[in-house]
mmCIF file of C-alpha atoms in Angstrom:
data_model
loop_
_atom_site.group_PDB
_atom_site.id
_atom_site.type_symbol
_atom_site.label_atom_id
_atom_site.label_comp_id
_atom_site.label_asym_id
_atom_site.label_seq_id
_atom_site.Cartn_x
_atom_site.Cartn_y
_atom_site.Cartn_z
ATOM 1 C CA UNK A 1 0.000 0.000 0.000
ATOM 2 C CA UNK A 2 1.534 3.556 -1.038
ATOM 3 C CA UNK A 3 -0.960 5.699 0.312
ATOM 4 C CA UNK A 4 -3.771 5.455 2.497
ATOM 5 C CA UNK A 5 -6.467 8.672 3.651
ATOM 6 C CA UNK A 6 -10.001 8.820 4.852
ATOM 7 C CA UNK A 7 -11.993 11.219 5.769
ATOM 8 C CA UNK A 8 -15.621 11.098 8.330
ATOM 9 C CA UNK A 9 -17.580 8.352 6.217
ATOM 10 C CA UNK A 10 -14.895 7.215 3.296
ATOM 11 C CA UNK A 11 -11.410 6.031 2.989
ATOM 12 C CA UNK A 12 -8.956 5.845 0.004
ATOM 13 C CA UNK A 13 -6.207 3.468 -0.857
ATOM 14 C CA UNK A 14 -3.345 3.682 -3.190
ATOM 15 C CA UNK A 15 -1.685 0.297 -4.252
ATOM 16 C CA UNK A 16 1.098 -0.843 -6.390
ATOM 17 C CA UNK A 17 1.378 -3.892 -7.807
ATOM 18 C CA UNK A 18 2.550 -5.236 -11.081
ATOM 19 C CA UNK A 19 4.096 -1.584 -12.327
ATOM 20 C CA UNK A 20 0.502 -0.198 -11.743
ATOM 21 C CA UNK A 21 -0.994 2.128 -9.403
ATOM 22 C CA UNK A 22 -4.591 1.304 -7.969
ATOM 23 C CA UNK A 23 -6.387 3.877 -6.454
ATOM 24 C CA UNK A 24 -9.406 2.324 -4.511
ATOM 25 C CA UNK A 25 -12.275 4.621 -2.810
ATOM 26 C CA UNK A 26 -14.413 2.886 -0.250
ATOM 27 C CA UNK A 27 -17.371 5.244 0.542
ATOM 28 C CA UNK A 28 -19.812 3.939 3.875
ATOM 29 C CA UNK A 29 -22.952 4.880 1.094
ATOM 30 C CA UNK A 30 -21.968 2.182 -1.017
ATOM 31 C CA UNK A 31 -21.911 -0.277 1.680
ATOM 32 C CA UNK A 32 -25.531 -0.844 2.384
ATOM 33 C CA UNK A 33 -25.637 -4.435 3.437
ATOM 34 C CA UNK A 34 -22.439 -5.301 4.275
ATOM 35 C CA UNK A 35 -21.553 -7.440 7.659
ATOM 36 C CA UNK A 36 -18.435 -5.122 8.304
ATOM 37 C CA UNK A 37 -19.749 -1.321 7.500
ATOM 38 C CA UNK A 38 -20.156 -0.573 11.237
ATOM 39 C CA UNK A 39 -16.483 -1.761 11.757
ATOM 40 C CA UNK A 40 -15.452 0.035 9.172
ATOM 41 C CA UNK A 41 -16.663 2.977 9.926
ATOM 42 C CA UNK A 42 -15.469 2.533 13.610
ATOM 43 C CA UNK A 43 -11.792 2.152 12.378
ATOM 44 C CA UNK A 44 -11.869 5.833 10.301
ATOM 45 C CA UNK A 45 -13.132 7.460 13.563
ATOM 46 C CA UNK A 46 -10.095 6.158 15.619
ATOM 47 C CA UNK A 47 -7.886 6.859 12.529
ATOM 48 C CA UNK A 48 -6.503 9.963 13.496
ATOM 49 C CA UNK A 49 -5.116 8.639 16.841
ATOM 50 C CA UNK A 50 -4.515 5.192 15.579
ATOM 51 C CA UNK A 51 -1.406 4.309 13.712
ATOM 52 C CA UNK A 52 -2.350 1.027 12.681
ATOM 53 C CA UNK A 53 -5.543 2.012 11.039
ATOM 54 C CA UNK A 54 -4.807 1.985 7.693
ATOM 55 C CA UNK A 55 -3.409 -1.711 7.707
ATOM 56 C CA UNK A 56 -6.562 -2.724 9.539
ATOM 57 C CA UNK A 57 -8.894 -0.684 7.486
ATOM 58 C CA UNK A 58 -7.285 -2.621 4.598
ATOM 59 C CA UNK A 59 -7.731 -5.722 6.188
ATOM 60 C CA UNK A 60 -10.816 -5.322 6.370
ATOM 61 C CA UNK A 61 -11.212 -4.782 2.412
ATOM 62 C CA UNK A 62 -8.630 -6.840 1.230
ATOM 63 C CA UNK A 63 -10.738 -9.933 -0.275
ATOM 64 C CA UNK A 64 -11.982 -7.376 -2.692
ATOM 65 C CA UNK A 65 -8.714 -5.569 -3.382
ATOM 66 C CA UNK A 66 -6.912 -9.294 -4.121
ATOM 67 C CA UNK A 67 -9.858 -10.072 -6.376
ATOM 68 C CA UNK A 68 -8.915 -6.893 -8.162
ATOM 69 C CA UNK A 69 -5.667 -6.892 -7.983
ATOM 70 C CA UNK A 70 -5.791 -10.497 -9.793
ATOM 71 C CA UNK A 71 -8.188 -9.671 -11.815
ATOM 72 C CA UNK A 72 -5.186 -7.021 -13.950
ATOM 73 C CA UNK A 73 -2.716 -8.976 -13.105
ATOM 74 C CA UNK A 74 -0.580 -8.424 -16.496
ATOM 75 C CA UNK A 75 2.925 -10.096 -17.246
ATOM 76 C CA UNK A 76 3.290 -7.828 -19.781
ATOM 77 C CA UNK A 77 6.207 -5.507 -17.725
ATOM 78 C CA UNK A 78 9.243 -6.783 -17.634
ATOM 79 C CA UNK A 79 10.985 -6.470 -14.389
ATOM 80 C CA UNK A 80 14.335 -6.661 -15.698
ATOM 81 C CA UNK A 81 13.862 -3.709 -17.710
ATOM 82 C CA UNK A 82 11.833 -1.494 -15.620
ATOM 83 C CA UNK A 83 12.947 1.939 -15.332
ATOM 84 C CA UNK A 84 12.168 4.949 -12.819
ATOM 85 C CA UNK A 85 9.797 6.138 -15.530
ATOM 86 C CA UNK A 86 7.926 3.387 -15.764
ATOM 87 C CA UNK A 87 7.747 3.444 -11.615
ATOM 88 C CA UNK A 88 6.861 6.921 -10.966
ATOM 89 C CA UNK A 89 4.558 7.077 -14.398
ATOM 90 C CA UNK A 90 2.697 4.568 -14.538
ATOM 91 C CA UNK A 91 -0.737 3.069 -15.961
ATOM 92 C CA UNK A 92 -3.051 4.569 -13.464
ATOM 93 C CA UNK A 93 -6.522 2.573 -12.631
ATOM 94 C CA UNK A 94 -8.963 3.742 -10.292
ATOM 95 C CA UNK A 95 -11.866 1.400 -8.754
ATOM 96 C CA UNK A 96 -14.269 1.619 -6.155
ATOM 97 C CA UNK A 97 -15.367 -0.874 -3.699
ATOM 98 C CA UNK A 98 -19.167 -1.538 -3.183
ATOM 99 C CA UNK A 99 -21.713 -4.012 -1.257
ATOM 100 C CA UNK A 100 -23.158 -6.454 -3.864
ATOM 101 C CA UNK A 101 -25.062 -9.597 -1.919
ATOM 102 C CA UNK A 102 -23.740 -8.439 1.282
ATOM 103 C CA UNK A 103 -19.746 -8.700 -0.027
ATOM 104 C CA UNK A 104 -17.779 -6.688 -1.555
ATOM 105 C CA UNK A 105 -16.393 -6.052 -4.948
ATOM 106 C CA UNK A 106 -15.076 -3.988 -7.195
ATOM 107 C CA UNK A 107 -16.484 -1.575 -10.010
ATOM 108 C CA UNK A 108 -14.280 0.828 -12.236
ATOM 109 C CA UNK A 109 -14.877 4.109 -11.075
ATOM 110 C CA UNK A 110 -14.367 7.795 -12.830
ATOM 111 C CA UNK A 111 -12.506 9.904 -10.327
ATOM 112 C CA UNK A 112 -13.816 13.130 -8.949
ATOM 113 C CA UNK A 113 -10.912 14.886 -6.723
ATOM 114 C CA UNK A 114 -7.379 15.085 -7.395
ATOM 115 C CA UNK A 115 -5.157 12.164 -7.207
ATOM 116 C CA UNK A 116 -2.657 12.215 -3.205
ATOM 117 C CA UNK A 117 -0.305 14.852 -3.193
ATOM 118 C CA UNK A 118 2.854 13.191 -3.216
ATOM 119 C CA UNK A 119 2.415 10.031 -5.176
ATOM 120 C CA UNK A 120 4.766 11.664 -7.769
ATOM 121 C CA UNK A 121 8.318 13.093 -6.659
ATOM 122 C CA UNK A 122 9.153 16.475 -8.386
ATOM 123 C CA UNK A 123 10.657 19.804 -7.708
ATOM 124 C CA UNK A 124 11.400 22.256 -10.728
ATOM 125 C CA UNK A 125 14.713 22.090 -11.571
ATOM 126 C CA UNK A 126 14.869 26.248 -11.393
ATOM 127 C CA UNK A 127 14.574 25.376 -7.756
ATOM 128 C CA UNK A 128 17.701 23.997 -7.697
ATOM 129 C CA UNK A 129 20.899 25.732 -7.162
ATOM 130 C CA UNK A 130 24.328 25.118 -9.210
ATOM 131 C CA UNK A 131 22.153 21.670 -10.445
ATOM 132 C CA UNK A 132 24.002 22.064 -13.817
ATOM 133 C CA UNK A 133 27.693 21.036 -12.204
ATOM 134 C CA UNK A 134 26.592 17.769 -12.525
ATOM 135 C CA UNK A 135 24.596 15.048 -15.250
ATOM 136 C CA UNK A 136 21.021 15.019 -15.598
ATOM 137 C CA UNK A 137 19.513 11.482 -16.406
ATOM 138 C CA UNK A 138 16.405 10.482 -18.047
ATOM 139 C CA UNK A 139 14.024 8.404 -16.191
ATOM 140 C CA UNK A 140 13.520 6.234 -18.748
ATOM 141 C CA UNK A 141 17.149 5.589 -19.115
ATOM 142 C CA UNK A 142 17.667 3.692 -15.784
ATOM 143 C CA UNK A 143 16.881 0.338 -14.547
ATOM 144 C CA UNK A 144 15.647 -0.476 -11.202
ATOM 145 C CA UNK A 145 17.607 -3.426 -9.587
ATOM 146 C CA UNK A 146 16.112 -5.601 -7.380
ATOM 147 C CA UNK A 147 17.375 -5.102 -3.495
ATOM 148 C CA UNK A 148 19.548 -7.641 -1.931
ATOM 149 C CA UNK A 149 17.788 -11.105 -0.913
ATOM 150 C CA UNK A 150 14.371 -9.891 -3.021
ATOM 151 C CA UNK A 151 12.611 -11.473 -6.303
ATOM 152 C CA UNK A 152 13.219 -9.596 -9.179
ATOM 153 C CA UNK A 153 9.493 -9.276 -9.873
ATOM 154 C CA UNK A 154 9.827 -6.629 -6.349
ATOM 155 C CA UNK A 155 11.164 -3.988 -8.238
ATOM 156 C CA UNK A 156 7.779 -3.615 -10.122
ATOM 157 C CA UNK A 157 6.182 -2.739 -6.356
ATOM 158 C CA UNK A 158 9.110 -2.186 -4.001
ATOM 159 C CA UNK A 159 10.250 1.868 -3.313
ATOM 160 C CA UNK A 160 13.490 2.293 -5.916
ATOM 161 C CA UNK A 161 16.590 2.200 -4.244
ATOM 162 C CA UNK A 162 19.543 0.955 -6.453
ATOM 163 C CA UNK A 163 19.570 1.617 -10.460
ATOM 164 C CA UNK A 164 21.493 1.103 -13.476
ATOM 165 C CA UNK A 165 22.122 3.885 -16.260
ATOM 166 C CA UNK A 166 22.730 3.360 -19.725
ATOM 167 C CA UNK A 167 25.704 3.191 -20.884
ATOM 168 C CA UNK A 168 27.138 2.957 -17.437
ATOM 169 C CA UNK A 169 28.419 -0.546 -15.471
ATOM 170 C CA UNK A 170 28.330 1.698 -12.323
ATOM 171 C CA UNK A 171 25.612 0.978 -9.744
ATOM 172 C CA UNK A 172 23.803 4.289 -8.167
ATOM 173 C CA UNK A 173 21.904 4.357 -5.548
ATOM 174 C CA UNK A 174 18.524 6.516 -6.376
ATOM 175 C CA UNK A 175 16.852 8.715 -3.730
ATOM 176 C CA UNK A 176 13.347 10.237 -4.566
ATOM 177 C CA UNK A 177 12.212 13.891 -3.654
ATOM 178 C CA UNK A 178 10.142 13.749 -0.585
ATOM 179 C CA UNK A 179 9.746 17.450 0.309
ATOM 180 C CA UNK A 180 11.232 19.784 -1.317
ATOM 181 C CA UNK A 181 13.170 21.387 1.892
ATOM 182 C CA UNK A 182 14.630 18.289 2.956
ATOM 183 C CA UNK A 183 15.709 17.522 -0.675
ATOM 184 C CA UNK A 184 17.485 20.908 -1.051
ATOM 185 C CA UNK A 185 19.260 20.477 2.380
ATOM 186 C CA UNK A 186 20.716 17.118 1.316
ATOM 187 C CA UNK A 187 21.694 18.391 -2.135
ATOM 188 C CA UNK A 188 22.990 21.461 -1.117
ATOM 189 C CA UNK A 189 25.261 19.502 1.294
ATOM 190 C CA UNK A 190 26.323 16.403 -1.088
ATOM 191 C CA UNK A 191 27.422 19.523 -3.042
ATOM 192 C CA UNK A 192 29.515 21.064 -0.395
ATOM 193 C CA UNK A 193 31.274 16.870 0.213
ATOM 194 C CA UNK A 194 31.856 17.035 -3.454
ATOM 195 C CA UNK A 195 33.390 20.481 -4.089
ATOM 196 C CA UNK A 196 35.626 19.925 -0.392
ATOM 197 C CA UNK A 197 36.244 16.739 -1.620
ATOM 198 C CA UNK A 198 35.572 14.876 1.683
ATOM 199 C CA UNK A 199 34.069 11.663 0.095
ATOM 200 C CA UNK A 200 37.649 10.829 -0.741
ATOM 201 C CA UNK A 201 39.093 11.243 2.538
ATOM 202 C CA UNK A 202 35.861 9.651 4.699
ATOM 203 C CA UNK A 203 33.071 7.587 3.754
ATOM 204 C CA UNK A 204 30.497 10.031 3.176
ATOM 205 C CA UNK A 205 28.267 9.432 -0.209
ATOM 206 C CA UNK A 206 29.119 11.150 -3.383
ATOM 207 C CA UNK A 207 26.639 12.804 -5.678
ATOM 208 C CA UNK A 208 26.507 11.077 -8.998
ATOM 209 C CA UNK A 209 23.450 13.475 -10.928
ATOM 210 C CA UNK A 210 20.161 14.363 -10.990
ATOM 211 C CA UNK A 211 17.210 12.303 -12.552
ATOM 212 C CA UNK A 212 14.899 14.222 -14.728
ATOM 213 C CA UNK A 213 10.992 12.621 -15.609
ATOM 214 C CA UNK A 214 11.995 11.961 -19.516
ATOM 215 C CA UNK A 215 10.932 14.584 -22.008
ATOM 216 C CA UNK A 216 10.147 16.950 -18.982
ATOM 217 C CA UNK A 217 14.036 18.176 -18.244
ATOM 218 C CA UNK A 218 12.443 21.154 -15.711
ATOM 219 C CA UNK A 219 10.893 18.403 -13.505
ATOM 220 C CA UNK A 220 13.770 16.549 -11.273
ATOM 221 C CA UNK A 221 12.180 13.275 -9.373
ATOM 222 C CA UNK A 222 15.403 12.498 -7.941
ATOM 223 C CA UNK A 223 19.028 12.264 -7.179
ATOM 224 C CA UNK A 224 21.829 9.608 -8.129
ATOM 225 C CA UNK A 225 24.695 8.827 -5.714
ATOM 226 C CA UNK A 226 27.490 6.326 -5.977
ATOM 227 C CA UNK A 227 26.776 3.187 -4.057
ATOM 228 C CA UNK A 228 28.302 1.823 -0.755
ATOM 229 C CA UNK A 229 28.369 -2.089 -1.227
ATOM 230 C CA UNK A 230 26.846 -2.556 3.173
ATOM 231 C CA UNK A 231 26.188 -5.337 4.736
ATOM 232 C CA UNK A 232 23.929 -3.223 7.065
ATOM 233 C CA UNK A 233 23.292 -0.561 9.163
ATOM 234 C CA UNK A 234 25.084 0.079 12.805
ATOM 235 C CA UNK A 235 21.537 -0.187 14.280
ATOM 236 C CA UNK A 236 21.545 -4.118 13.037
ATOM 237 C CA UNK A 237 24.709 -4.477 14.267
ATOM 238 C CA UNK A 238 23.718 -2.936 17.815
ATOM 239 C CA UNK A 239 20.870 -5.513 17.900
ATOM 240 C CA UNK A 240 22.101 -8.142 17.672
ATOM 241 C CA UNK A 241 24.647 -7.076 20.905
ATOM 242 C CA UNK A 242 27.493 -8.464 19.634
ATOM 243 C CA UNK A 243 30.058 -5.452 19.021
ATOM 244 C CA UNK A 244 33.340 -6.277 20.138
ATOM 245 C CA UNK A 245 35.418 -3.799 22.312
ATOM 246 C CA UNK A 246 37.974 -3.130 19.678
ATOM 247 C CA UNK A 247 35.067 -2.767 16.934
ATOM 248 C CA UNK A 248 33.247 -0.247 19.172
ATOM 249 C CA UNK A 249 36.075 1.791 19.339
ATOM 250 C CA UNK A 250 36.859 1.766 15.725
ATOM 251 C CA UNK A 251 33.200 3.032 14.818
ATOM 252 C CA UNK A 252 33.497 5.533 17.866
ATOM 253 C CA UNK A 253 36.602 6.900 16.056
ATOM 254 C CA UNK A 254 35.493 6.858 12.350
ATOM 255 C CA UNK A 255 32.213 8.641 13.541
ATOM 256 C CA UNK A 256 33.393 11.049 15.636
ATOM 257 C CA UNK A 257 35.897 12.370 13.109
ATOM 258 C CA UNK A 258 33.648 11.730 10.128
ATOM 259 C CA UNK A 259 31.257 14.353 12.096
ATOM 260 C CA UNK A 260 34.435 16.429 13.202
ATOM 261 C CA UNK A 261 35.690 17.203 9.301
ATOM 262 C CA UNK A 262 31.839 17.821 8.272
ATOM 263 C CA UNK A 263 31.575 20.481 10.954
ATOM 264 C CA UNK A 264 34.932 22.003 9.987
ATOM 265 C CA UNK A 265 33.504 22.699 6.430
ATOM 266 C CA UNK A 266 30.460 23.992 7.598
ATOM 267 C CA UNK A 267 28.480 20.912 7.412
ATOM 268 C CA UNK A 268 25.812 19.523 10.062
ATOM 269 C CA UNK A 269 24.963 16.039 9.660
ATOM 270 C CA UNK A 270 21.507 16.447 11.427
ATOM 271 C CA UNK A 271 19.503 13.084 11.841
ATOM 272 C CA UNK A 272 22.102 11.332 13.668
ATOM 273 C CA UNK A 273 21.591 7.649 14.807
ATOM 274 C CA UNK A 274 22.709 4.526 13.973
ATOM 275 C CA UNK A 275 20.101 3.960 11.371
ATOM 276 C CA UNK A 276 21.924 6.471 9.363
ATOM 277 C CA UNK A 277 25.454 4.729 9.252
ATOM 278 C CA UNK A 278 26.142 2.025 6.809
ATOM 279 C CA UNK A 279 28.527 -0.996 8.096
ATOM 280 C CA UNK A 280 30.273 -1.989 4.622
ATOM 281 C CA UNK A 281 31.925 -5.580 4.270
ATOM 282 C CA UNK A 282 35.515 -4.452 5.801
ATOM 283 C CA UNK A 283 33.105 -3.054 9.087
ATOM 284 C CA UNK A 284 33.903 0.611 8.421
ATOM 285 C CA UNK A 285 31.175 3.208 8.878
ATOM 286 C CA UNK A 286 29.681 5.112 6.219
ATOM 287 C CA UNK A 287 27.053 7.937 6.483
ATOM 288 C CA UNK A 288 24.196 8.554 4.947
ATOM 289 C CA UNK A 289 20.876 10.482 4.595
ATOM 290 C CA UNK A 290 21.327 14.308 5.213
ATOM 291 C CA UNK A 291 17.888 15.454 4.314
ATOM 292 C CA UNK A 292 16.884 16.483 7.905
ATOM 293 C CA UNK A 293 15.010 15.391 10.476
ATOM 294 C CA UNK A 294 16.005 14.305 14.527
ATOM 295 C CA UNK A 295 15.251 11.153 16.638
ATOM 296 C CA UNK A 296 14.594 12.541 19.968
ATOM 297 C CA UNK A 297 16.553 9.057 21.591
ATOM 298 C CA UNK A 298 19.661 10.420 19.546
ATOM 299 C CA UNK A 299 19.317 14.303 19.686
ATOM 300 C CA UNK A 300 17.511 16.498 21.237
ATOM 301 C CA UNK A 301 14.789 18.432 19.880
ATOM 302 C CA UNK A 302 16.569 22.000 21.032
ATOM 303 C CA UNK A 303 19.539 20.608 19.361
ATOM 304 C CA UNK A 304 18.481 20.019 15.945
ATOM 305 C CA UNK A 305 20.760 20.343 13.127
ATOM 306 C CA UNK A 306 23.184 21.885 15.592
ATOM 307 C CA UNK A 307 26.903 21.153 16.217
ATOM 308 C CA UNK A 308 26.088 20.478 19.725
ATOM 309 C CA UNK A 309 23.322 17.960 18.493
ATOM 310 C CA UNK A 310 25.325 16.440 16.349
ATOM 311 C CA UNK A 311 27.695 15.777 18.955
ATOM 312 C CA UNK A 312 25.073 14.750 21.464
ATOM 313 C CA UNK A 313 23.727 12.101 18.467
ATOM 314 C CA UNK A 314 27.343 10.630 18.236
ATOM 315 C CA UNK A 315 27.852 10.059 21.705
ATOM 316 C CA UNK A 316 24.355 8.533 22.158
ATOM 317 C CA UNK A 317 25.115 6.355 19.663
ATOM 318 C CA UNK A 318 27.648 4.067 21.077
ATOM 319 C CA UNK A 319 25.780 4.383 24.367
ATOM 320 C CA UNK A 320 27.882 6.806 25.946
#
């Protein structure tokens, strides 16, 4: 499920599947006879203070939405070839889910409100300071690779994360526009790594271009870095509690003066934990994601994207 809203007496779903996007509407008028309405309606009243309410509003639904899903189930995508255009524009079909002999099922449905904001990554490229120091890629000119451990047929529903580009061998890891403040943060800062050339003293990630929806140039989705081969993240490794002494002090080090050379050229990390540092297959450290953001268990909220919170983040870390 990519999206989920409701509001007093209906609810709407967004799913992928296949390379398509569903959008499903599920209005309490259409659901005269059916065993469930009163539970349904129960769960969008506790929806704004429940978390879980959009898995168990779709549980609720989800004999219908399998019916439907299976129903356009196509093999005609290729998985192998899918590309960040085909992800982010993709056939579109919208449905609506109705009582019929006290069940459920499905009915095509002509929309009548805008589609989610958000569904579709974009920020105008004029937006974008000193964007033409580095390439701008075509959507359509990628390929979406499968993530570690996954079936190849995942890429078609899974978030992108690592693509190809033709006429490159390189792997690149992709990261979508999410808002466009937390976008320009992180870009403006993978900038500053590339122009002080810190990526080539410390493992910080190094911009690789921007990716442009294809025959739209103005409209960036997204931004291409060069890939750090991990076998994790710190916080897996501090799960499982085995960290030996002398590895503990190593990452101590590496972070702490990782952080120390970002904050002599000007940079603040910001969302500090361990989620954030990549373990690669020789155990050194690697940072990643400077977009923003705090975990109040790391820094603290007076703190944020400070020196002293990053600081504070490091040292909480290790469990100082």
């Amino acid at each position: 499920m990519t999206h989920f809203d409701c509001d007093l007496d209906e609810a709407s779903f967004v799913i992928r599947s296949d390379g398509k996007l569903f959008h499903v509407y599920v209005r309490a008028e259409d659901l005269a006879n059916w065993p469930e309405k009163a539970e349904f309606l129960r769960l969008i009243e506790e929806a704004p203070e429940d978390d879980d309410a959009d898995e168990d509003l779709y549980t609720l639904i989800s004999d219908a939405c399998i019916a439907m899903l299976r129903a356009h189930h196509s093999l005609s995508t290729d998985p192998r070839q899918f590309s960040l255009q085909q992800f982010y524009v993709p056939e579109t079909l919208y449905f609506k889910l109705v009582e019929d002999a006290g069940s459920l099922t499905y009915l095509p449905w002509i929309k009548d409100r805008p589609d989610p904001v958000g569904l579709i990554p974009q920020i105008h490229l004029s937006n974008i300071p000193e964007s033409s120091e580095i390439p701008h890629v075509a959507a359509s000119m990628t390929r979406i690779l499968p993530t570690c451990g996954s079936d190849v047929d995942d890429v078609l529903s899974d978030t992108p994360g690592s693509v190809l580009v033709a006429g490159d061998t390189a792997c690149y890891h992709f990261k979508a526009v999410q808002d466009h403040a937390s976008f320009l943060r992180e870009f403006k800062i993978l900038q500053q790594i590339k122009h002080s050339r810190l990526h080539q003293k410390y493992r910080l990630p190094s911009i690789y271009g921007l990716v442009h929806y294809t025959n739209e140039p103005h409209k960036i989705l997204g931004v291409l870095m060069e890939c750090t081969d991990h076998q994790g993240t710190l916080a897996d490794y501090i799960g499982t509690g085995r960290i030996t002494h002398s590895l503990r002090q190593t990452w101590e080090s590496q972070i702490l003066n990782t952080v120390l050379a970002l904050h002599h050229h000007g940079i603040i990390w910001g969302d500090v934990k361990p989620d954030n540092v990549l373990i690669d297959s020789m155990k050194n450290t690697w940072f990643v994601d400077f977009d923003g953001g705090f975990n109040s268990a790391y820094v603290d909220e007076d703190l944020i994207e400070t020196v002293e919170g990053d600081l504070e983040g490091v040292s909480r870390i290790m469990g100082k």
